[in-house]
PDB file of C-alpha atoms in Angstrom:
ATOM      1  CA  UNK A 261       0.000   0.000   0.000  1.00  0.00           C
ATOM      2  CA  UNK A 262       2.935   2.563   0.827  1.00  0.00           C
ATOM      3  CA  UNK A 263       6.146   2.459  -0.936  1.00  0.00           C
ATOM      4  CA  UNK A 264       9.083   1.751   0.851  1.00  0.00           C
ATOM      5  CA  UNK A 265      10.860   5.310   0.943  1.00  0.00           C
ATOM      6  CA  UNK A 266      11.740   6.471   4.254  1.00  0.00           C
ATOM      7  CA  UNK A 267       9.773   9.413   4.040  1.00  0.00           C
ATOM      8  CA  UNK A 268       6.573   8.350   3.831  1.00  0.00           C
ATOM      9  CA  UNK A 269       7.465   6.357   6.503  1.00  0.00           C
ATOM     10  CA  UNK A 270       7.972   8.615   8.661  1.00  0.00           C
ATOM     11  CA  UNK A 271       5.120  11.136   7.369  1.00  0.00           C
ATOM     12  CA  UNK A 272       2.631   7.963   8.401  1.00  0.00           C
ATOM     13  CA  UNK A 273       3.856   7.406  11.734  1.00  0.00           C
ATOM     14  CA  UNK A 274       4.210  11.299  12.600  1.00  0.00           C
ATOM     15  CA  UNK A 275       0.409  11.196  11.100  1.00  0.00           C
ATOM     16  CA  UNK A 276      -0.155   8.810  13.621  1.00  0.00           C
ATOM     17  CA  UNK A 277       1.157  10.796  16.801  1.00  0.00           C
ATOM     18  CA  UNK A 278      -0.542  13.945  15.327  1.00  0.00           C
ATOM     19  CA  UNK A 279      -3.521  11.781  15.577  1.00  0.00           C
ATOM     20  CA  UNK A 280      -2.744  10.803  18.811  1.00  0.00           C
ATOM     21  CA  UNK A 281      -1.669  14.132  20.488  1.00  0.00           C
ATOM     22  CA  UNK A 282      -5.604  15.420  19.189  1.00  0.00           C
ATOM     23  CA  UNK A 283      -6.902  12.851  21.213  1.00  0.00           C
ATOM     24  CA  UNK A 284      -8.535  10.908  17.941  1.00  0.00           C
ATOM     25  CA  UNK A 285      -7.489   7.298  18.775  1.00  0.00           C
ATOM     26  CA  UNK A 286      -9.425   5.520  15.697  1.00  0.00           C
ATOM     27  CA  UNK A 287      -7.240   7.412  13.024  1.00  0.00           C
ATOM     28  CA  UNK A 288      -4.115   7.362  15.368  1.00  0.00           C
ATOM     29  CA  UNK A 289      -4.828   3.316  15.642  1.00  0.00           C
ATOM     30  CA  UNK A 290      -5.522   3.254  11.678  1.00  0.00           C
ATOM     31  CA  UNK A 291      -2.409   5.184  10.699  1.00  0.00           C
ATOM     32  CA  UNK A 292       0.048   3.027  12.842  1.00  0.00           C
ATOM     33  CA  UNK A 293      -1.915   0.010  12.133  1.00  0.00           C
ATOM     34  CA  UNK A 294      -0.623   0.808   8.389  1.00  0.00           C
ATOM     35  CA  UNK A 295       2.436   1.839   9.956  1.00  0.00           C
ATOM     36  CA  UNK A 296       3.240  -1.427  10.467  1.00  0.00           C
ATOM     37  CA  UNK A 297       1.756  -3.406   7.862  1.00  0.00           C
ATOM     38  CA  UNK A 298       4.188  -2.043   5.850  1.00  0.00           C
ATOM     39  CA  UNK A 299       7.439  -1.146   7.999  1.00  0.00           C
ATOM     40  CA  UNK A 300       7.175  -3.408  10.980  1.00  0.00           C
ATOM     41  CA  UNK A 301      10.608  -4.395  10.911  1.00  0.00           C
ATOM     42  CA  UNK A 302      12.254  -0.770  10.471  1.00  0.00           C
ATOM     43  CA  UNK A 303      13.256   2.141  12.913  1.00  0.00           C
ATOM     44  CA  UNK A 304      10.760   2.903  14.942  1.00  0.00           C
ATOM     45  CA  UNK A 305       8.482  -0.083  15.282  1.00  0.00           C
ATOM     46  CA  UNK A 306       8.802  -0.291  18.995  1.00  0.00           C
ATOM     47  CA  UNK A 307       7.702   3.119  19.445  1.00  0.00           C
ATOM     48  CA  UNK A 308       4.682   2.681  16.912  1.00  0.00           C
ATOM     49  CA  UNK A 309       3.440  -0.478  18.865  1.00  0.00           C
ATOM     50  CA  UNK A 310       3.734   1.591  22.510  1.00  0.00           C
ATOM     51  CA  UNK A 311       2.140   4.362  20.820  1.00  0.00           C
ATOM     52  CA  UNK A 312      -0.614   1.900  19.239  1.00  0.00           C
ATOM     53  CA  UNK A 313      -0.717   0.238  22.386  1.00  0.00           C
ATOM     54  CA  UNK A 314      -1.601   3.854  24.248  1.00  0.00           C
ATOM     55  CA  UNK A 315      -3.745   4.929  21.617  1.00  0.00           C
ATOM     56  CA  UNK A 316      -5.972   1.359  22.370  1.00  0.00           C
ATOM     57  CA  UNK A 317      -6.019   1.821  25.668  1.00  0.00           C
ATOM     58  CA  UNK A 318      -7.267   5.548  25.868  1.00  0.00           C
ATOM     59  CA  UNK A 319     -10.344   3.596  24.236  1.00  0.00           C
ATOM     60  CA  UNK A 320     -10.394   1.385  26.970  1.00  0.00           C
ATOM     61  CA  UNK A 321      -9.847  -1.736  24.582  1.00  0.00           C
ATOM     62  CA  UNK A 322      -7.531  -3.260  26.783  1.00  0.00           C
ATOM     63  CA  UNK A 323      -6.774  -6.690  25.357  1.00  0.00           C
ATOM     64  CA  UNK A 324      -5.999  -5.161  21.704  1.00  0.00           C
ATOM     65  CA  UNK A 325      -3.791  -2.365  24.160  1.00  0.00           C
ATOM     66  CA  UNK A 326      -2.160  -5.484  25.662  1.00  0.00           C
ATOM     67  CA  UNK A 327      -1.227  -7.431  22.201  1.00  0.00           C
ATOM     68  CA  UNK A 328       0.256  -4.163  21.279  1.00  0.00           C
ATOM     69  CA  UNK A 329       2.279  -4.422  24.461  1.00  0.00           C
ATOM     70  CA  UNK A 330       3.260  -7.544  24.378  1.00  0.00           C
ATOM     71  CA  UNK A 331       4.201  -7.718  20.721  1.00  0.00           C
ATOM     72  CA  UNK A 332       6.567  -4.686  21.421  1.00  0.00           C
ATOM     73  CA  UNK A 333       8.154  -6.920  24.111  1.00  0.00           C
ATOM     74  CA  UNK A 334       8.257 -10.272  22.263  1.00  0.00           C
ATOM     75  CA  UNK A 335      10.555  -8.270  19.533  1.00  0.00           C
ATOM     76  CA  UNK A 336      12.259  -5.733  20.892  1.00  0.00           C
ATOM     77  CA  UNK A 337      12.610  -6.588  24.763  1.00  0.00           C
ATOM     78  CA  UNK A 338      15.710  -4.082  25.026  1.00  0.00           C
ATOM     79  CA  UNK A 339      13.536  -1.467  23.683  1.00  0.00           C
ATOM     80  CA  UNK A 340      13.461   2.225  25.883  1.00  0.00           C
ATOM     81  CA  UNK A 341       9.983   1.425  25.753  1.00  0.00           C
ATOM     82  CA  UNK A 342      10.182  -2.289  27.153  1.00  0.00           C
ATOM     83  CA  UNK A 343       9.811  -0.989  31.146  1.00  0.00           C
ATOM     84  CA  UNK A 344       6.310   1.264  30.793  1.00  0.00           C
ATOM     85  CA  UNK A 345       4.837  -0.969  28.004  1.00  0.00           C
ATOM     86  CA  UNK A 346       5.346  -4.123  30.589  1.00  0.00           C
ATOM     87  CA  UNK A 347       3.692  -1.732  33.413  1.00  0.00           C
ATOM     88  CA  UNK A 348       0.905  -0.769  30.794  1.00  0.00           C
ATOM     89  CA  UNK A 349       0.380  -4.560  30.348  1.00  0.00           C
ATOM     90  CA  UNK A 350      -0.219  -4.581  34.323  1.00  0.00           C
ATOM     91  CA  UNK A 351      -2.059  -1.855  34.091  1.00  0.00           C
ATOM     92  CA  UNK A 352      -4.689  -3.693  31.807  1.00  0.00           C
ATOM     93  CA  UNK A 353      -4.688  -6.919  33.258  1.00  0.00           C
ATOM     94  CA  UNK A 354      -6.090  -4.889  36.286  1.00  0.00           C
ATOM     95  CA  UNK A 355      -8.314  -2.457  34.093  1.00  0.00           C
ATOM     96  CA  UNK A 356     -10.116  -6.298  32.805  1.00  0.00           C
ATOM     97  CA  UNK A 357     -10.364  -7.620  36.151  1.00  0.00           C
ATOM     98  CA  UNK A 358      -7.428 -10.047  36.595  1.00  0.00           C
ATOM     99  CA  UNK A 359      -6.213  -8.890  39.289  1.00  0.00           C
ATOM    100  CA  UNK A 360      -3.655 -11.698  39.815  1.00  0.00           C
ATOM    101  CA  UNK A 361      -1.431 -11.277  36.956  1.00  0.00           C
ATOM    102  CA  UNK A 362      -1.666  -7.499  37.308  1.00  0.00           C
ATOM    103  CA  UNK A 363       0.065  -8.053  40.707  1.00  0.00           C
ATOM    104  CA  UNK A 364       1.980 -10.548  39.146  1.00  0.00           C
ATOM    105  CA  UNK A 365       3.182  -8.039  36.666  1.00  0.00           C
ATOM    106  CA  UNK A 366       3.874  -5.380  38.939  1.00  0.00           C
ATOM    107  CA  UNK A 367       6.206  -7.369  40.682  1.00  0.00           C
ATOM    108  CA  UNK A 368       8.349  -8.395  37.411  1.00  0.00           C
ATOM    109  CA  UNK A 369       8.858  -4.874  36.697  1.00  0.00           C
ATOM    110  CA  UNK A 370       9.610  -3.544  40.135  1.00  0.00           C
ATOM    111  CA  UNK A 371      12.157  -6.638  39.796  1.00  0.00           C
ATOM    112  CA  UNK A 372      13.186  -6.157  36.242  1.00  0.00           C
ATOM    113  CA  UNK A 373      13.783  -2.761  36.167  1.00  0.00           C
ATOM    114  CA  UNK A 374      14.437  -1.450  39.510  1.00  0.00           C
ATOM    115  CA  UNK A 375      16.284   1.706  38.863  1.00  0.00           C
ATOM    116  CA  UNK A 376      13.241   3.044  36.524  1.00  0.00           C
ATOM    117  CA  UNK A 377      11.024   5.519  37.774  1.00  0.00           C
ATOM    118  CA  UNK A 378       8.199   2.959  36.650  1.00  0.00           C
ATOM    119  CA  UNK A 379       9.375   0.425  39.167  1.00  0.00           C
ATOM    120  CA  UNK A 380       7.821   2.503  41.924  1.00  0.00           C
ATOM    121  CA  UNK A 381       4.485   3.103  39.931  1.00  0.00           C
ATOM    122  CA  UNK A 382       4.444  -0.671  39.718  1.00  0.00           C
ATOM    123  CA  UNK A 383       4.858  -1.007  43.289  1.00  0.00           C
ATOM    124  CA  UNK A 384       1.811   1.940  44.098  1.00  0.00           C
ATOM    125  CA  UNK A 385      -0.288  -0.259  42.105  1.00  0.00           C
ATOM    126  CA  UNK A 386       0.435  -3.279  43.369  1.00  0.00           C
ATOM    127  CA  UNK A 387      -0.503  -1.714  46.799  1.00  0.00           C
ATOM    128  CA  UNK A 388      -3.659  -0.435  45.640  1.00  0.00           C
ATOM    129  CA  UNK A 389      -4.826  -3.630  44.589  1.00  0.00           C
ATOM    130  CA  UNK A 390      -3.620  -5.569  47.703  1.00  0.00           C
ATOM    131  CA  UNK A 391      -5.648  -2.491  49.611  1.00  0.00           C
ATOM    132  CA  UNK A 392      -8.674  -2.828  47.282  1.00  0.00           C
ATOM    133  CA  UNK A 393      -8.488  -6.896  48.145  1.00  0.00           C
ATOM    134  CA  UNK A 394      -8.771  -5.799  51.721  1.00  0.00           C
ATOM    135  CA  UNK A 395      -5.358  -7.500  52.150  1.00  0.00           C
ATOM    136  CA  UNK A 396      -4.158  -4.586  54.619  1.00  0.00           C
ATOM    137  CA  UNK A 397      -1.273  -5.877  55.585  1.00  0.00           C
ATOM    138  CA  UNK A 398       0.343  -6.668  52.334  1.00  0.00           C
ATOM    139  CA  UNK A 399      -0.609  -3.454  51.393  1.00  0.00           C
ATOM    140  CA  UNK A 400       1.186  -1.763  54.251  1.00  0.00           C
ATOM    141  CA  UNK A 401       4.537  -3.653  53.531  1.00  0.00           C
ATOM    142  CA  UNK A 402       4.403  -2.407  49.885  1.00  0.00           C
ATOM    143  CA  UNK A 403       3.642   1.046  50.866  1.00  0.00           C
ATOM    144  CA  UNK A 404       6.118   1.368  53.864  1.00  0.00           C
ATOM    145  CA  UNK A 405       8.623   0.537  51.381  1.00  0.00           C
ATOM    146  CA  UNK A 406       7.597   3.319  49.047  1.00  0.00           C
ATOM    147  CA  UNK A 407       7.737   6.024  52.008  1.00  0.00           C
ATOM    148  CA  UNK A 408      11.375   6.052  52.018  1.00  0.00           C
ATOM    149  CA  UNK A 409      11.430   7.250  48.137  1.00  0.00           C
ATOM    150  CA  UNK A 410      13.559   9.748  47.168  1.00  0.00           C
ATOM    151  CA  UNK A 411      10.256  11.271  45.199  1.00  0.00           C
ATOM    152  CA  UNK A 412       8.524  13.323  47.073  1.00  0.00           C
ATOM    153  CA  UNK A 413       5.501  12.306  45.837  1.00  0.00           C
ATOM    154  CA  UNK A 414       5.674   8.821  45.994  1.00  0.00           C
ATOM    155  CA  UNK A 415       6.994   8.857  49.449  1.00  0.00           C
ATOM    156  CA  UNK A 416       4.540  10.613  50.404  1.00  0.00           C
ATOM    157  CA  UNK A 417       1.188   8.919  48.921  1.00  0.00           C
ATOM    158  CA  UNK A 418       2.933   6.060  50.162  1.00  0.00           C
ATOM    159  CA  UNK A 419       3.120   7.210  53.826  1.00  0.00           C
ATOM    160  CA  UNK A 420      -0.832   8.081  53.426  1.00  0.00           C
ATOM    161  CA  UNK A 421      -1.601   4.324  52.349  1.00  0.00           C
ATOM    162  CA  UNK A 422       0.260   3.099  55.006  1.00  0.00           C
ATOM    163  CA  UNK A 423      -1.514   5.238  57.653  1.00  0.00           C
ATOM    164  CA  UNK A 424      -5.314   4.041  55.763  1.00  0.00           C
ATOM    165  CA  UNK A 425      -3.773   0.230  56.030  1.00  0.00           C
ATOM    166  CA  UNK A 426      -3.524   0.594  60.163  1.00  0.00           C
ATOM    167  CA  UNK A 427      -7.221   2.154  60.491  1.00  0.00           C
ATOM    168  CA  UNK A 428      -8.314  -0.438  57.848  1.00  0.00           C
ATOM    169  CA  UNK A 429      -6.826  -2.874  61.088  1.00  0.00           C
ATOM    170  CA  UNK A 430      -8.214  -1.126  63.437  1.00  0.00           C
ATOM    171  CA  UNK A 431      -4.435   0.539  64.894  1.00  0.00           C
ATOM    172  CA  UNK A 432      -5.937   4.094  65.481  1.00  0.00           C
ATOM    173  CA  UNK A 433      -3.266   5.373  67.247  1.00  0.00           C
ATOM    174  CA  UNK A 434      -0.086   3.543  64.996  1.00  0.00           C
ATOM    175  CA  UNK A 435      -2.353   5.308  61.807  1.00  0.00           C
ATOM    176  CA  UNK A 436      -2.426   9.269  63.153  1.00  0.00           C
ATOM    177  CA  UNK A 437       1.384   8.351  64.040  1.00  0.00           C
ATOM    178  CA  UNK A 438       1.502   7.997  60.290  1.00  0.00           C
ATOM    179  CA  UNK A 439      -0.064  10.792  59.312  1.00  0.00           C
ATOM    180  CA  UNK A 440       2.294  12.856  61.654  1.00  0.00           C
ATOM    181  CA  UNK A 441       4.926  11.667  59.674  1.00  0.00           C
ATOM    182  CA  UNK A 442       3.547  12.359  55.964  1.00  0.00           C
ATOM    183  CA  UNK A 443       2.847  16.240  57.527  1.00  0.00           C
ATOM    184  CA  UNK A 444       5.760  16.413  58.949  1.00  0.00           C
ATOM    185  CA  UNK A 445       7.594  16.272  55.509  1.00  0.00           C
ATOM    186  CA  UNK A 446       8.859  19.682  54.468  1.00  0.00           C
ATOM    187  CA  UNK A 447       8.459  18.477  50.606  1.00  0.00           C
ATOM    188  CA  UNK A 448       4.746  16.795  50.900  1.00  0.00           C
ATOM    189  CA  UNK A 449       2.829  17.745  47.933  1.00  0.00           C
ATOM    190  CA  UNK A 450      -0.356  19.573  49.481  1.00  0.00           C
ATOM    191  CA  UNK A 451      -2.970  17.566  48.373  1.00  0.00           C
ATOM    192  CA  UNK A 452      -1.285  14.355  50.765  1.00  0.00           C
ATOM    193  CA  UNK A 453      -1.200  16.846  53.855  1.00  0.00           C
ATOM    194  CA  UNK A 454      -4.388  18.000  53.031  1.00  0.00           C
ATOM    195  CA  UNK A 455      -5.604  14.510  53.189  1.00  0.00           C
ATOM    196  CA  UNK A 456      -3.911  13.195  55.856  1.00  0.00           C
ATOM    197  CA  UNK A 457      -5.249  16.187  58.127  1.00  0.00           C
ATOM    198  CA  UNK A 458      -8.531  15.292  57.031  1.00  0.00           C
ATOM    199  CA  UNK A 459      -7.811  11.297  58.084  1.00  0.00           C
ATOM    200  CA  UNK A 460      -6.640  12.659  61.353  1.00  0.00           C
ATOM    201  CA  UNK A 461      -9.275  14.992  61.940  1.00  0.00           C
ATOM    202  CA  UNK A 462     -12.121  11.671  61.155  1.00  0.00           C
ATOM    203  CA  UNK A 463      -9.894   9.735  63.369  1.00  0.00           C
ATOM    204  CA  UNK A 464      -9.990  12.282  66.282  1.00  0.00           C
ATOM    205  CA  UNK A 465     -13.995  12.222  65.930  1.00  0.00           C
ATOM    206  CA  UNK A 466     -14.280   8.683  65.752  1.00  0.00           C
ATOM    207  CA  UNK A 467     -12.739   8.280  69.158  1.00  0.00           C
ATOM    208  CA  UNK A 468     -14.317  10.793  70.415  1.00  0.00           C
ATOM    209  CA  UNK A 469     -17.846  10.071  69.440  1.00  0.00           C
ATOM    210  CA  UNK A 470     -16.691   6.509  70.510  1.00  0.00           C
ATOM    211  CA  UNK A 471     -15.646   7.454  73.617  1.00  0.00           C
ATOM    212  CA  UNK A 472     -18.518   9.600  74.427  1.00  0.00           C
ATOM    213  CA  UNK A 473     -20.937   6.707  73.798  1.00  0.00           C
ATOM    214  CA  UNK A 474     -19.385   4.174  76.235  1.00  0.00           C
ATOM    215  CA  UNK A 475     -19.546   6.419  78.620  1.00  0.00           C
ATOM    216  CA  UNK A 476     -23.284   7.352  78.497  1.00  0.00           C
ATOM    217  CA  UNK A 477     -24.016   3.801  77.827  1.00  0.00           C
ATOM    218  CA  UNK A 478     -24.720   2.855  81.654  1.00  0.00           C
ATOM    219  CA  UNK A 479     -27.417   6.296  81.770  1.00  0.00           C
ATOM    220  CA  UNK A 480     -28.929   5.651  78.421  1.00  0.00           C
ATOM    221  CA  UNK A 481     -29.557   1.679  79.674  1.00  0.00           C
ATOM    222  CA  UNK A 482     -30.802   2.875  82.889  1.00  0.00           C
ATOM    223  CA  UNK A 483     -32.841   5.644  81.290  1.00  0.00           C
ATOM    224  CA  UNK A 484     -34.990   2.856  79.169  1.00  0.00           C
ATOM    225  CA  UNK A 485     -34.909   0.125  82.154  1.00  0.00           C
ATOM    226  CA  UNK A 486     -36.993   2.711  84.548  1.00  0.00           C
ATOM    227  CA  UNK A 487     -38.842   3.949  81.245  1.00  0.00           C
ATOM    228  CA  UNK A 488     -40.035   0.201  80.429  1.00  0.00           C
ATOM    229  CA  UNK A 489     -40.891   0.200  84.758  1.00  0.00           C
ATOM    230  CA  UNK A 490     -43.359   2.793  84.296  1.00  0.00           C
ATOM    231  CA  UNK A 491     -45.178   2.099  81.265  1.00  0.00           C
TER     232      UNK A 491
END
């Protein structure tokens, strides 16, 4: 369909991105689709299939996302774009409900590719879905690891989590410890301290309101004993 100069190569698969950077994912998808019908071995396939893969799953078509992925990784596993298009293949898995080999894919790339910045978005996932599986503790472990990073932001989100996995196990007092420690970071982005005052704050009420009803427990029983006496 396209003759074999490099130009028009490269005039399709910029077509493509243009596509792409408009937000229409049907003619980005069609234009690298073509891409690669016709240059799939050349310069550049790898970043045509991540791009292909990104503009699939902005669609939310997930498995043809994830054969985009995966074909990327089957032929050009050294690729730049070999660590996020392994966490986008994660990322799916947990977008179809297979929750299981998201987390399993979340650890490979925390594993395989440890010094990448995606390695610690592999790990936040994981410990969202551990926390969505009500599987606090796992969750903590991930996330107290994550709370020494030298981001910022991950540290911090992470230090959050960890303080929602204790109230999630009912450790009040180990969870506003947390907290302290997330807003006592000079670098905490504000919308973690803003949240973490607000889990504090809850927390604070909850103990209170707690507090306040064993203690008028013994009147309120006696109140309805003598009330049941005189009717």
């Amino acid at each position: 369909r396209y003759p074999k100069y490099q130009q028009v190569a490269d005039a399709l698969r910029l077509l493509g991105a243009s596509w792409l950077a408009l937000e229409q994912y049907s003619p980005a998808q069609a234009a690298y689709e073509d891409w690669l019908k016709a240059y799939s071995r050349e310069k550049f396939a790898d970043e045509v299939l991540f791009y292909l893969g990104e503009a699939y799953y902005s669609e939310k078509a997930y498995r043809k996302a994830q054969g985009a992925y995966q074909r990327l990784l089957r032929s050009w596993p050294k690729s730049k774009f070999a660590p996020k298009a392994t966490y986008m293949i994660g990322i799916c898995s947990r977008e179809l409900g297979d929750f299981q080999k998201a987390l399993s894919v979340f650890i490979q790339v925390s594993k395989s590719y440890s010094k990448h910045p995606i390695a610690q978005e592999a790990s936040l996932q994981r410990g969202e879905i551990l926390f969505t599986q009500k599987k606090y503790k796992k969750a903590q472990e991930v996330y107290l690891k994550l709370s020494s990073a030298k981001d910022p932001k991950t540290a911090s989100s992470a230090q959050y989590w960890v303080g929602e996995c204790l109230l999630q196990q009912g450790d009040q007092k180990q969870a506003q410890a947390a907290f302290q420690r997330l807003l006592k970071r000079a670098d905490a982005p504000t919308h973690w301290v803003n949240l973490a005052r607000l889990a504090m704050e809850a927390t604070r009420r909850f103990r209170a309101d707690t507090r306040d009803v064993w203690q008028n427990y013994p009147h309120h029983k006696r109140t309805r004993t003598a009330q049941g006496r005189q009717s």
